[in-house]
mmCIF file of C-alpha atoms in Angstrom:
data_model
loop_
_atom_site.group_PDB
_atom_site.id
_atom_site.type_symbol
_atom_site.label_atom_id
_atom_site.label_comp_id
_atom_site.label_asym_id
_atom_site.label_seq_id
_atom_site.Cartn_x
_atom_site.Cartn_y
_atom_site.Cartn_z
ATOM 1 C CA UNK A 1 -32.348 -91.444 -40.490
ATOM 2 C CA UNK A 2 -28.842 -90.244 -41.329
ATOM 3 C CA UNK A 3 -30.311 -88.671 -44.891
ATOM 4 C CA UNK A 4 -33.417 -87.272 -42.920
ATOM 5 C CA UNK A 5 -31.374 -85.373 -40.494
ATOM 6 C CA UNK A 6 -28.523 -84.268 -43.756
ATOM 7 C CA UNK A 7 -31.070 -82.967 -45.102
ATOM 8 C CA UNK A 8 -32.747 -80.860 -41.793
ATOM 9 C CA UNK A 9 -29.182 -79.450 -41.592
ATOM 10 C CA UNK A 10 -28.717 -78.693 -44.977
ATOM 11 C CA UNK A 11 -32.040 -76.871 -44.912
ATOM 12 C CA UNK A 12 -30.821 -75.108 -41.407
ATOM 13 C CA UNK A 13 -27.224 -73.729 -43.478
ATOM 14 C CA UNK A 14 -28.653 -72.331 -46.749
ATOM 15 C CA UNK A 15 -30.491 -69.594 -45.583
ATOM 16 C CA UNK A 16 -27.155 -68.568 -43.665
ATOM 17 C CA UNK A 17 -25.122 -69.124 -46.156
ATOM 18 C CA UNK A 18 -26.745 -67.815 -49.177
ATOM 19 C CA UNK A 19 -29.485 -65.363 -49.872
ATOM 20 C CA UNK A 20 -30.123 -64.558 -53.317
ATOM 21 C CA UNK A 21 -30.508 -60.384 -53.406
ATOM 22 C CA UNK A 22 -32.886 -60.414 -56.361
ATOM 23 C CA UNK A 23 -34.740 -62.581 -58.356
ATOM 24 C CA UNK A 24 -34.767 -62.765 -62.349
ATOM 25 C CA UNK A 25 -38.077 -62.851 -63.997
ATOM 26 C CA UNK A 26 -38.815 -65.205 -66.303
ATOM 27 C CA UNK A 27 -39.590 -62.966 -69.088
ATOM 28 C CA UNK A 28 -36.462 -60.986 -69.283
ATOM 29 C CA UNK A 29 -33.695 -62.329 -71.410
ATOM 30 C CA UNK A 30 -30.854 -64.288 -69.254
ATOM 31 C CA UNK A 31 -28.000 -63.336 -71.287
ATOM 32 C CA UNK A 32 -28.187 -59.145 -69.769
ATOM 33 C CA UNK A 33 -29.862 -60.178 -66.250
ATOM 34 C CA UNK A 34 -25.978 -60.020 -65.496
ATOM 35 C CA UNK A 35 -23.722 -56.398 -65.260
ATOM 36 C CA UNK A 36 -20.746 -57.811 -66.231
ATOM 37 C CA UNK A 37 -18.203 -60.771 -66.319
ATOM 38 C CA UNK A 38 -17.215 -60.482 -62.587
ATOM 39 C CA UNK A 39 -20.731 -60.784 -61.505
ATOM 40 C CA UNK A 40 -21.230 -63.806 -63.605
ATOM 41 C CA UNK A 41 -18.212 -65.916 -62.323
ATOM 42 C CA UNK A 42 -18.914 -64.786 -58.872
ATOM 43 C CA UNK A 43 -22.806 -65.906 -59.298
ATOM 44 C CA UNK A 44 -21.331 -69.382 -60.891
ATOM 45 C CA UNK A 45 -18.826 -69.461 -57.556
ATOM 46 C CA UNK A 46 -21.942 -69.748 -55.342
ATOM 47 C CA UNK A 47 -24.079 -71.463 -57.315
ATOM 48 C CA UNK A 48 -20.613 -74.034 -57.419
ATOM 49 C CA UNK A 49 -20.435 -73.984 -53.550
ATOM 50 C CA UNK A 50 -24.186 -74.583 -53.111
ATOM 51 C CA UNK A 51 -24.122 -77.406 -54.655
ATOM 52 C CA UNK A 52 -21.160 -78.791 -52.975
ATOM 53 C CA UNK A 53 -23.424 -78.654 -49.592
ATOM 54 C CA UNK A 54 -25.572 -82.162 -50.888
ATOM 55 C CA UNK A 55 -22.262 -84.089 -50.789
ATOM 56 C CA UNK A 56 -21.386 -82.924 -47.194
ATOM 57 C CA UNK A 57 -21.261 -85.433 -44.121
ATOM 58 C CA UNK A 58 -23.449 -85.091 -41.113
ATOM 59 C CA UNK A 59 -20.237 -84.595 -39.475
ATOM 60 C CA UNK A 60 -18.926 -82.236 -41.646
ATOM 61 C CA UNK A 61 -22.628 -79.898 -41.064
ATOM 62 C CA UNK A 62 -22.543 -80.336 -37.906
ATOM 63 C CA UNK A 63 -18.787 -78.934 -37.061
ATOM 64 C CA UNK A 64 -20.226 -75.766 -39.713
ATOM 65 C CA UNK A 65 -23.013 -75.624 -37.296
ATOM 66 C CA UNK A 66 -20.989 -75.661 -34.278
ATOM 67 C CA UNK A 67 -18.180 -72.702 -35.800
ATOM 68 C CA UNK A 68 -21.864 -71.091 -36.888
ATOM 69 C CA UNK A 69 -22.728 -70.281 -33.023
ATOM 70 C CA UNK A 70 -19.436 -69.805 -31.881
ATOM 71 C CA UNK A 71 -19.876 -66.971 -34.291
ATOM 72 C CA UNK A 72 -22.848 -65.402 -33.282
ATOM 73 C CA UNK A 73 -21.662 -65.673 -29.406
ATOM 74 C CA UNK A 74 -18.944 -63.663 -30.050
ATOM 75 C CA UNK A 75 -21.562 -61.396 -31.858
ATOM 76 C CA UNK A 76 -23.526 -61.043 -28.996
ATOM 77 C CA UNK A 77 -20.114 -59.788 -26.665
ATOM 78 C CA UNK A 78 -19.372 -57.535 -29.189
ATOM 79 C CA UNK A 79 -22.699 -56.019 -29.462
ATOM 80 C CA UNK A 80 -23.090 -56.034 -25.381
ATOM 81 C CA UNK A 81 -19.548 -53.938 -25.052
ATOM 82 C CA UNK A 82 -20.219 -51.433 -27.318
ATOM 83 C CA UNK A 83 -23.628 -51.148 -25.784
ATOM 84 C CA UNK A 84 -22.010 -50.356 -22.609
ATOM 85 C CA UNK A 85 -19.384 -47.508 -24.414
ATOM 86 C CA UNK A 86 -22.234 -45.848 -25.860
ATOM 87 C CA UNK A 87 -24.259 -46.076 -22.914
ATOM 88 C CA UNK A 88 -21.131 -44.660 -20.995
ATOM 89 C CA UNK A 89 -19.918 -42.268 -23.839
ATOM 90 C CA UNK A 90 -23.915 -40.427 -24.324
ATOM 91 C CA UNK A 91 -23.990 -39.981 -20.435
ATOM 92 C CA UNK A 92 -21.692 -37.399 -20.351
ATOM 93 C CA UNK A 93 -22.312 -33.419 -19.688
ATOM 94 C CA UNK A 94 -20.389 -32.597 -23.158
ATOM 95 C CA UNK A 95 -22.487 -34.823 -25.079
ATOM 96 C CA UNK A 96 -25.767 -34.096 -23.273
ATOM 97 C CA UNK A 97 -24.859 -30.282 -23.810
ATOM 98 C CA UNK A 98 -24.032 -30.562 -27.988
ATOM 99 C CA UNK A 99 -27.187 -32.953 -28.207
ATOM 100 C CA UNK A 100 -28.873 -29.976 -26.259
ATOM 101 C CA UNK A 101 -27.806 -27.191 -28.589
ATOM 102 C CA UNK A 102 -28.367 -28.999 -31.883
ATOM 103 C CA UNK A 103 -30.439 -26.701 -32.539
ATOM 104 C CA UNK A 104 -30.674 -23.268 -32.330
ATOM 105 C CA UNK A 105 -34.513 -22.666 -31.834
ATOM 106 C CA UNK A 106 -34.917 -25.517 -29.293
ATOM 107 C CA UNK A 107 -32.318 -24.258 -27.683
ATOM 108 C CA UNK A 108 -33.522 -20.438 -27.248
ATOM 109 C CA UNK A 109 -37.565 -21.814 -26.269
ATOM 110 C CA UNK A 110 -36.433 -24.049 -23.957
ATOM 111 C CA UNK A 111 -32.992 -23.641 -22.260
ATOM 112 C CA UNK A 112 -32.926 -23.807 -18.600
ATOM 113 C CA UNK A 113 -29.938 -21.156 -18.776
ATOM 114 C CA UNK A 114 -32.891 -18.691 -19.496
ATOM 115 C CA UNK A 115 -35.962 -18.759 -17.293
ATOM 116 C CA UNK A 116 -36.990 -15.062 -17.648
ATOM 117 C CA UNK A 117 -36.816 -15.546 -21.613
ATOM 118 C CA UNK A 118 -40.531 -15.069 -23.173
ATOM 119 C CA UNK A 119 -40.702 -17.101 -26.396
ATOM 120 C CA UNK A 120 -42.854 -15.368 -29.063
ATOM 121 C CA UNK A 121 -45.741 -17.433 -30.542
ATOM 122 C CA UNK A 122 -44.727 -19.380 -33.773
ATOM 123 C CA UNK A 123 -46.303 -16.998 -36.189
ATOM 124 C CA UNK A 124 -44.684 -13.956 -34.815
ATOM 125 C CA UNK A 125 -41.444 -12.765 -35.411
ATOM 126 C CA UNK A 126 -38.378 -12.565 -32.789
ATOM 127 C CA UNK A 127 -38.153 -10.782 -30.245
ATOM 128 C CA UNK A 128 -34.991 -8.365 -29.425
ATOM 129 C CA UNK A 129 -34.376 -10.588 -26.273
ATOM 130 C CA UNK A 130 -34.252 -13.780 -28.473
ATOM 131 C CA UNK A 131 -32.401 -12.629 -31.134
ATOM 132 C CA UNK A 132 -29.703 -11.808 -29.260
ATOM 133 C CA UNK A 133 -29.771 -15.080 -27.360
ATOM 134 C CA UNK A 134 -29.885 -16.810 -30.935
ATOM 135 C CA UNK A 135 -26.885 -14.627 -31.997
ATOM 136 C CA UNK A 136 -24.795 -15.957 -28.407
ATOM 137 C CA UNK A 137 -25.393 -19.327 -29.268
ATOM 138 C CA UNK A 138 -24.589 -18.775 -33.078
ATOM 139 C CA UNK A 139 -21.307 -17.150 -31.608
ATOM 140 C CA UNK A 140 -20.574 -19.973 -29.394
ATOM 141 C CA UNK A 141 -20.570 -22.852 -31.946
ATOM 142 C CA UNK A 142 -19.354 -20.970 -34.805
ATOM 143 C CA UNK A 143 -16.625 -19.299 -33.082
ATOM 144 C CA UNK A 144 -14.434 -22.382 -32.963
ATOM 145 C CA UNK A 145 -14.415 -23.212 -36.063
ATOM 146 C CA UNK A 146 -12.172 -22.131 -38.804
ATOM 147 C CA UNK A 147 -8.200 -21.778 -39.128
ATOM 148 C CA UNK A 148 -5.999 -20.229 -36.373
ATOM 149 C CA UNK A 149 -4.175 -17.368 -37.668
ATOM 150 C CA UNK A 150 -0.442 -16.916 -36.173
ATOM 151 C CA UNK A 151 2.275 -13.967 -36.519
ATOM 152 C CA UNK A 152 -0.494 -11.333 -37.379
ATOM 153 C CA UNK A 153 0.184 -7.660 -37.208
ATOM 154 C CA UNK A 154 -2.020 -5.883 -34.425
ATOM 155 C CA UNK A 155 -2.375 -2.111 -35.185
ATOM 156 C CA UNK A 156 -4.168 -1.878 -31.827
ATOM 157 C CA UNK A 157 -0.790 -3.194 -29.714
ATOM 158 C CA UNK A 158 1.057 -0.461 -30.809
ATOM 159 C CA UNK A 159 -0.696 2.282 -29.003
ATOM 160 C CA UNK A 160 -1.487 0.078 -25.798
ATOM 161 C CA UNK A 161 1.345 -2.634 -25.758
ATOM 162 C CA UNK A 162 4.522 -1.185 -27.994
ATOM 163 C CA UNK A 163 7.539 -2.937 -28.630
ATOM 164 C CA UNK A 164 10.798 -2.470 -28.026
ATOM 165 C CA UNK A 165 12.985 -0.525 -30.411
ATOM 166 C CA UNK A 166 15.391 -4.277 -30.031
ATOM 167 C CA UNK A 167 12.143 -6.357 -31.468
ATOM 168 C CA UNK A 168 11.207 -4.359 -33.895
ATOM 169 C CA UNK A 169 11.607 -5.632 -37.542
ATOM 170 C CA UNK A 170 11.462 -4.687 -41.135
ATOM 171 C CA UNK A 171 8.330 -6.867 -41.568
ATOM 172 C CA UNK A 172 6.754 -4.866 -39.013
ATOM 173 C CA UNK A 173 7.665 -1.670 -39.937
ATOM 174 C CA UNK A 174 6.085 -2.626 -43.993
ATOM 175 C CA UNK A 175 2.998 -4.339 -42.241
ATOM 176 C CA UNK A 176 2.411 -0.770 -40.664
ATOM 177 C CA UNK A 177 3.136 1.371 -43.732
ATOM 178 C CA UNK A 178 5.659 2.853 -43.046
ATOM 179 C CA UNK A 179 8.194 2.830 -46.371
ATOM 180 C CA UNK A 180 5.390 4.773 -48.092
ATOM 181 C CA UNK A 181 6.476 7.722 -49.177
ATOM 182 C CA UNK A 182 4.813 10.656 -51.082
ATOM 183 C CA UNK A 183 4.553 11.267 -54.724
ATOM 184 C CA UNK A 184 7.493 11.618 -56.862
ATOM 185 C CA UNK A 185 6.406 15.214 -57.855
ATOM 186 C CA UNK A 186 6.367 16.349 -54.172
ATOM 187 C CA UNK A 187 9.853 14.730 -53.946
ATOM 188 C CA UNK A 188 12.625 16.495 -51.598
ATOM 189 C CA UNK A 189 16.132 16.282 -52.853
ATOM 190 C CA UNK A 190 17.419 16.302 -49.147
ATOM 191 C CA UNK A 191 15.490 13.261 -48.467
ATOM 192 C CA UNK A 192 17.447 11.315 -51.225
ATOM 193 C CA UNK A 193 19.407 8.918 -48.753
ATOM 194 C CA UNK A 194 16.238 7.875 -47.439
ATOM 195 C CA UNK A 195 14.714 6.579 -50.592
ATOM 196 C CA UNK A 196 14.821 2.701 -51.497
ATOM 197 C CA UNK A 197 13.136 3.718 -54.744
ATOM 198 C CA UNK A 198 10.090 4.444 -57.226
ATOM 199 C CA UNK A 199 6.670 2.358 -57.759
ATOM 200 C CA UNK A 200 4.016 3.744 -59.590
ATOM 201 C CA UNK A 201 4.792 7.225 -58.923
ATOM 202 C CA UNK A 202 5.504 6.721 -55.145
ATOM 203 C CA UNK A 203 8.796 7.073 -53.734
ATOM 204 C CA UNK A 204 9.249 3.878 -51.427
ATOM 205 C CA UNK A 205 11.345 4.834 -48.162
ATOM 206 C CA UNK A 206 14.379 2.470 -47.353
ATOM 207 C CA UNK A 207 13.197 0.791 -44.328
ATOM 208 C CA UNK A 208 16.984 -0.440 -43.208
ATOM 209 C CA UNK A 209 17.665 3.246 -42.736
ATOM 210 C CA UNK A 210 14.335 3.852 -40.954
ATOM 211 C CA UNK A 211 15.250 0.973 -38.420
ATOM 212 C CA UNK A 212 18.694 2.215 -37.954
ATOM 213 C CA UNK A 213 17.256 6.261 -37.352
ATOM 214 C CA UNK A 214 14.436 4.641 -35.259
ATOM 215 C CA UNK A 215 16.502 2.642 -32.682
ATOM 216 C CA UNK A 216 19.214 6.062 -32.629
ATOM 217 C CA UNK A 217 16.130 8.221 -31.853
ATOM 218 C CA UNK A 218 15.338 5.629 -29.046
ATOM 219 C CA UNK A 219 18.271 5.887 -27.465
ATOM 220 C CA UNK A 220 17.856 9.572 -27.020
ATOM 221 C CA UNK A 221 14.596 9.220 -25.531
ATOM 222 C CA UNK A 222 15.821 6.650 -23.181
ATOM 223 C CA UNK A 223 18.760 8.607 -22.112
ATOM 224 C CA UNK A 224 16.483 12.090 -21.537
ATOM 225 C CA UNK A 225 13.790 10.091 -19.761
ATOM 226 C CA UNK A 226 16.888 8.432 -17.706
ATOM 227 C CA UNK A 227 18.275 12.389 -16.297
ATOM 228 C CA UNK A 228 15.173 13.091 -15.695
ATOM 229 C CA UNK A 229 14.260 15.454 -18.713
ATOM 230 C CA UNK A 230 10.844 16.906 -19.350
ATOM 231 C CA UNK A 231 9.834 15.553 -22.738
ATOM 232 C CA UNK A 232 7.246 16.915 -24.967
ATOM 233 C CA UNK A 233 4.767 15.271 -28.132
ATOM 234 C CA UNK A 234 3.175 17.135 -30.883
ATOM 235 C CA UNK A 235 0.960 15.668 -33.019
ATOM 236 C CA UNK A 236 -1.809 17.730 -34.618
ATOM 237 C CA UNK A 237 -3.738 15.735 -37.458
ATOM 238 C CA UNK A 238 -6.631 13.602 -36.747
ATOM 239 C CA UNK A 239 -6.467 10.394 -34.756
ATOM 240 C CA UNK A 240 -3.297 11.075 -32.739
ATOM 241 C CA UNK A 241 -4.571 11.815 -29.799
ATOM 242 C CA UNK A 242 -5.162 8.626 -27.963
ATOM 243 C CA UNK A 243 -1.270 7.694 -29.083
ATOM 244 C CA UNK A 244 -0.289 11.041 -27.828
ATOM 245 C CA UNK A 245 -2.369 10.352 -24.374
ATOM 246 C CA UNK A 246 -0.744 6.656 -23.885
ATOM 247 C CA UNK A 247 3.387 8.028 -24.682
ATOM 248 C CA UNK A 248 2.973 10.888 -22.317
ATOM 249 C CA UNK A 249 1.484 8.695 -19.396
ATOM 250 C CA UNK A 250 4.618 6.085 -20.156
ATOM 251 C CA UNK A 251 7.291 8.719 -19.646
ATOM 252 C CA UNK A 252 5.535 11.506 -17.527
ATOM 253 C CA UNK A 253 6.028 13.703 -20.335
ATOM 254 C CA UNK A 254 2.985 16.597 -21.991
ATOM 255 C CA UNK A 255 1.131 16.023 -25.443
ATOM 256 C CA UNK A 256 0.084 18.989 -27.396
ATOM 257 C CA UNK A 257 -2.609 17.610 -30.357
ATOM 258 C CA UNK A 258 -3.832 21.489 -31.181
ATOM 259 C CA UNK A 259 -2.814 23.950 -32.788
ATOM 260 C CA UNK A 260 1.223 25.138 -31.675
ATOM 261 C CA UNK A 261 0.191 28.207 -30.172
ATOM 262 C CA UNK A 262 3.812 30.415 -31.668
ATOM 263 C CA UNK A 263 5.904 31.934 -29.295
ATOM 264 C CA UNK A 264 5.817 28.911 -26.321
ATOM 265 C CA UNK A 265 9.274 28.837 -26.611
ATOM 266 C CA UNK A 266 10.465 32.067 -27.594
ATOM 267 C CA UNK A 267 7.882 34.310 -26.320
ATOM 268 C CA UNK A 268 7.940 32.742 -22.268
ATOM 269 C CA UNK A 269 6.469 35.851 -21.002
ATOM 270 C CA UNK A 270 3.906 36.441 -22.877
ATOM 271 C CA UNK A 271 2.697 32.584 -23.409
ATOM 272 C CA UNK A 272 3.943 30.543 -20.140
ATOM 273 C CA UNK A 273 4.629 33.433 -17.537
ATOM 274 C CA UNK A 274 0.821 32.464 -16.832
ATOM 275 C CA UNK A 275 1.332 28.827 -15.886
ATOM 276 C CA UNK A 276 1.507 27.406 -13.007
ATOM 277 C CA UNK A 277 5.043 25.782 -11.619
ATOM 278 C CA UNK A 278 5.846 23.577 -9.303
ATOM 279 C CA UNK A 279 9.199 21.599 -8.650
ATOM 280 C CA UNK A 280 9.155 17.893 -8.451
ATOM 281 C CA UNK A 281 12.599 15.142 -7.146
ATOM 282 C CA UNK A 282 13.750 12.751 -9.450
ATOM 283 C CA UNK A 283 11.194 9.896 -8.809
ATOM 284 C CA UNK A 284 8.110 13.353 -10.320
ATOM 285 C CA UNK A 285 7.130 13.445 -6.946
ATOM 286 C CA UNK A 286 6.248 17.742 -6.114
ATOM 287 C CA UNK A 287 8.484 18.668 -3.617
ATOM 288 C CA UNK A 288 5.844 21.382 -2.107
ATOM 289 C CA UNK A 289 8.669 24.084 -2.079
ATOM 290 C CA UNK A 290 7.576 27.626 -2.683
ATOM 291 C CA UNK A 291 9.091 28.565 -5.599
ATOM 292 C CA UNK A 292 10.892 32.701 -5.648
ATOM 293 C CA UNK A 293 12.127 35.500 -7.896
ATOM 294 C CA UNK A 294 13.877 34.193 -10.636
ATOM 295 C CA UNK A 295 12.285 30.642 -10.460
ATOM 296 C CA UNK A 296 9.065 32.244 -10.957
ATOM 297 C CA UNK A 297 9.989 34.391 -13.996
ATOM 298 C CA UNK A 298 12.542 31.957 -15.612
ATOM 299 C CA UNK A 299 12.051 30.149 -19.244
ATOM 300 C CA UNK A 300 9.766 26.671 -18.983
ATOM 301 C CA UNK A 301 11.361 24.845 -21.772
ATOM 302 C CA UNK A 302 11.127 21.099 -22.717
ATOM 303 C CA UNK A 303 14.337 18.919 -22.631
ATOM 304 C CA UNK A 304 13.164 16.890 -26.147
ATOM 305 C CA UNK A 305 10.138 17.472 -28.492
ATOM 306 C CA UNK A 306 8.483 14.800 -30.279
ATOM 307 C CA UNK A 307 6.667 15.876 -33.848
ATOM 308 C CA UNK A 308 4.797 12.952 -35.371
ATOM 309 C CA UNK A 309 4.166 15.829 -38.843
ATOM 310 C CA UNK A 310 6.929 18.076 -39.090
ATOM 311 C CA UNK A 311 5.807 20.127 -42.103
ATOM 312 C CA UNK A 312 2.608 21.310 -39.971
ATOM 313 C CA UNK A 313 4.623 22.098 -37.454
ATOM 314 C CA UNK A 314 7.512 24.047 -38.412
ATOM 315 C CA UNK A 315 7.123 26.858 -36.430
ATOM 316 C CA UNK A 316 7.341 24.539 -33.309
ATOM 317 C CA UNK A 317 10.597 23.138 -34.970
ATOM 318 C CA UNK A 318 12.031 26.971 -35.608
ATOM 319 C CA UNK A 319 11.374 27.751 -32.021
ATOM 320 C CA UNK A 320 13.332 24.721 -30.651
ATOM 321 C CA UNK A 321 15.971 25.751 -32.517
ATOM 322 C CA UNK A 322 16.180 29.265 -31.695
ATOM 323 C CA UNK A 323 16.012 27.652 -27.863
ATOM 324 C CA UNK A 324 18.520 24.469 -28.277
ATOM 325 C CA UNK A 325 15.696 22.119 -27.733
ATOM 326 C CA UNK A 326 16.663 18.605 -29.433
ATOM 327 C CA UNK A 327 13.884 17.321 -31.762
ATOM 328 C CA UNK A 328 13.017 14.425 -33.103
ATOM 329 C CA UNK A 329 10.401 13.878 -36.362
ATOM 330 C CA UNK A 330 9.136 11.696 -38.480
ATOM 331 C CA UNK A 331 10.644 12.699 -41.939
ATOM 332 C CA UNK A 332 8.451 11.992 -45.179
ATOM 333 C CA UNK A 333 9.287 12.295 -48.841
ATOM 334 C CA UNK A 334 8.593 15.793 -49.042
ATOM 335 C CA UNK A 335 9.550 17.162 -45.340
ATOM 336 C CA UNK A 336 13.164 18.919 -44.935
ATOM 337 C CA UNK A 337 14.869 16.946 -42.718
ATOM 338 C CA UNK A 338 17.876 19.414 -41.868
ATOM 339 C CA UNK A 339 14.828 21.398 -39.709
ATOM 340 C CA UNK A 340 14.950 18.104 -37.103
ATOM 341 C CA UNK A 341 17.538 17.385 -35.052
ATOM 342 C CA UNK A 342 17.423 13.438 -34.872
ATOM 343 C CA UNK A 343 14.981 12.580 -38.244
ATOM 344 C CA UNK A 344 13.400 9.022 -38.715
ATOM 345 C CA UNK A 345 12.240 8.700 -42.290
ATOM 346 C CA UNK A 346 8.921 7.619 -42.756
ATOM 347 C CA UNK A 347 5.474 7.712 -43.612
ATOM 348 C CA UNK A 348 3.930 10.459 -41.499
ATOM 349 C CA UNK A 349 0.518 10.902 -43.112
ATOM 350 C CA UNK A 350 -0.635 7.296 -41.996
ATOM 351 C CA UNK A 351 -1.948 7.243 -38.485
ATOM 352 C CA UNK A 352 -0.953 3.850 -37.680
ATOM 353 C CA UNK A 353 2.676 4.451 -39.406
ATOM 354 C CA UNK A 354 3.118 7.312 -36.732
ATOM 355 C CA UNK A 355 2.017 5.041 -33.388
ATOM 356 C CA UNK A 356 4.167 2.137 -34.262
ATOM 357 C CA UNK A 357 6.401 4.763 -33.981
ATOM 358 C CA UNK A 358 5.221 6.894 -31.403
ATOM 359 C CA UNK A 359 5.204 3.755 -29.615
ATOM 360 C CA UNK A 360 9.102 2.646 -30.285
ATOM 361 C CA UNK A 361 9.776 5.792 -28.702
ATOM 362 C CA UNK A 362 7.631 6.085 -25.921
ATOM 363 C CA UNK A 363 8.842 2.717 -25.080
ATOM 364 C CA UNK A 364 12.443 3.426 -24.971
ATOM 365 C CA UNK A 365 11.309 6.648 -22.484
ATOM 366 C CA UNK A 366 9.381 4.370 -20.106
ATOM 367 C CA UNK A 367 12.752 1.797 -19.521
ATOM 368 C CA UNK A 368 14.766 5.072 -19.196
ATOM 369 C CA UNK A 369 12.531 6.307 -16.244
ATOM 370 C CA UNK A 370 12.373 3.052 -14.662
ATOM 371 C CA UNK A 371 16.023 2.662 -14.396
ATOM 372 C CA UNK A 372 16.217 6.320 -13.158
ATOM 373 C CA UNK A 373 13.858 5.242 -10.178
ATOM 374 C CA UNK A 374 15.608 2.158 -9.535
ATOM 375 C CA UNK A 375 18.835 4.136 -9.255
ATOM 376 C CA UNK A 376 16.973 6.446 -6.922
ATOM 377 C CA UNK A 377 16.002 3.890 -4.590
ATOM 378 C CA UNK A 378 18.984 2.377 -4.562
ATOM 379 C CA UNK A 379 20.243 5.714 -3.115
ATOM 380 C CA UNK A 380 17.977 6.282 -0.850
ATOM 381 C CA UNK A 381 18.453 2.395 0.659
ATOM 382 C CA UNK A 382 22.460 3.362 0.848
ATOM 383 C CA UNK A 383 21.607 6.084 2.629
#
């Protein structure tokens, strides 16, 4: 009886612990049924440890049969928890929602976030209504994906959201273009302190001295836009309007983007004795006073003038001369910089060059206002 029930048990472990993956044939020679020496020891191991199972005890099989189910118990737990995570895990909207979407055409036939949809019939093509709702989802899923991109230069924040004359930085002012200057043979020799140097027949503006310029012409605006000064921008090329529109609604000021009508400042009667005048307090608020005799006849000048391209414009810059009106330009390679009162050197034939700083300055004209209407209030509650 005991070798009758050694050898049940021994028939019960070798199936468990030993399963031969393949068989050799018979006709194929035994000396390359093996891959390589590892195989072969390993293949002698078992073969070594099978055989070792005839001289076992029945109360040596039986203990390997008892570790054998404790085995497979803890089997069964394993497989029941992570039954019950999946289970829990596949439940949820998320996954429901990505298991949804998987794909694009089940998803545009028969999404419940679409009842009035009409799918076309498989052997016509798309509708407009579906392509767009295949385009949405594309959108969706793709979207995410990819690298973030930090620090990036927006072109587009200059003319809505400009910075301040104190945050702006050489980087910024090279992102936008600005140390590009003209060509060497359109070169001015008054511009020479402005001029870092020479690549490939460009002369490249010194951007130091454009910061330095740039922050000096700030302070002007600030301080006109802080008395209460009328200021004016001229910008007549292509694609400086809207930047014109946005600095003139910051400070209260007047854009002119056309042609400089000549004589506006030196000609009054002729050119502005037709306009219409009204007088406005400190916070641009009209007053509704009748305006009389000389008021009515008198010179409407401009306390500052803006010019984004001074060498269209120099008959606007000869009139504010001949009427002390302070200027300020942007000075290029081949402009004359002695016909601007406060020059900032750099690129003025690039329209995003001129907004960044269009912008700098309509900034600095926006805090000066604001502090002049805090200091009027502040009045007004003292008295």
């Amino acid at each position: 009886m005991g070798n009758m029930s050694l050898v049940r048990t021994i028939g019960v472990l070798r199936p468990f612990v030993f399963k031969r993956p393949y068989s050799v044939s018979s006709d194929i020679d035994k000396s390359h049924s093996y891959k390589d020496i590892d195989q072969r020891l390993k293949y002698d191991e078992i073969r070594g440890k099978i055989r070792s199972l005839g001289s076992l005890s029945e109360e040596q099989a039986n203990d390997l049969l008892t570790e054998y189910n404790l085995d497979q118990k803890k089997c069964v737990g394993f497989r029941n928890t992570l039954k019950e995570f999946l289970d829990e895990f596949l439940n949820k909207e998320e996954i429901k929602l990505n298991i949804g979407n998987s794909s694009i055409g089940t998803n545009v036939r028969n999404s419940n976030k679409f009842p009035f949809l009409n799918s076309s019939p498989p052997n016509k093509e798309y509708s407009s209504q579906e392509l767009f709702v295949r385009q949405y989802h594309h959108s969706q899923r793709v979207n995410p994906l990819g690298a973030s991109l930090t620090n990036v230069y927006k072109p587009h924040e200059d003319v809505l959201n400009p910075k301040k004359a104190s945050e702006l930085s050489i980087k910024t002012l090279m992102a936008a273009g600005v140390h590009l200057g003209h060509s060497t043979s359109l070169y001015r020799p008054s511009t020479q302190p402005f001029i870092y140097g020479e690549y490939k027949g460009l002369h490249i503006i010194d951007l130091e001295q454009t910061l330095v310029y740039l922050k000096r012409a700030s302070k002007v605006v600030q301080g006109v836009a802080e008395k209460g000064g009328v200021i004016l921008f001229l910008g007549t090329r292509a694609g400086q309007r809207r930047s014109l529109e946005e600095a003139a609604s910051r400070v209260k000021g007047y854009f002119v983007t056309s042609r400089w009508i000549p004589g506006t400042l030196t000609n009054c009667t002729e050119i502005s004795g037709t306009w219409q005048r009204h007088e406005v307090d400190l916070e641009d608020t009209p007053t509704g006073r009748n305006l009389e005799g000389d008021e009515l006849s008198s010179l409407v000048k401009p306390d500052l003038i803006v010019v984004l391209n001074p060498v269209e414009n120099r008959n606007a810059l000869k009139e504010a001369m001949y009427a002390r009106v302070p200027t300020i330009g942007i000075v290029d390679t081949d402009s004359e910089p002695s016909l601007v009162t406060y020059p900032v050197p750099g690129n003025d034939d690039s329209n995003r060059s001129t907004n960044l700083i269009l912008g700098v300055l309509s900034k600095a004209g926006e805090v000066g206002r604001r502090r002049r209407l805090q200091k009027v209030q502040q009045y007004r509650n003292l008295v």
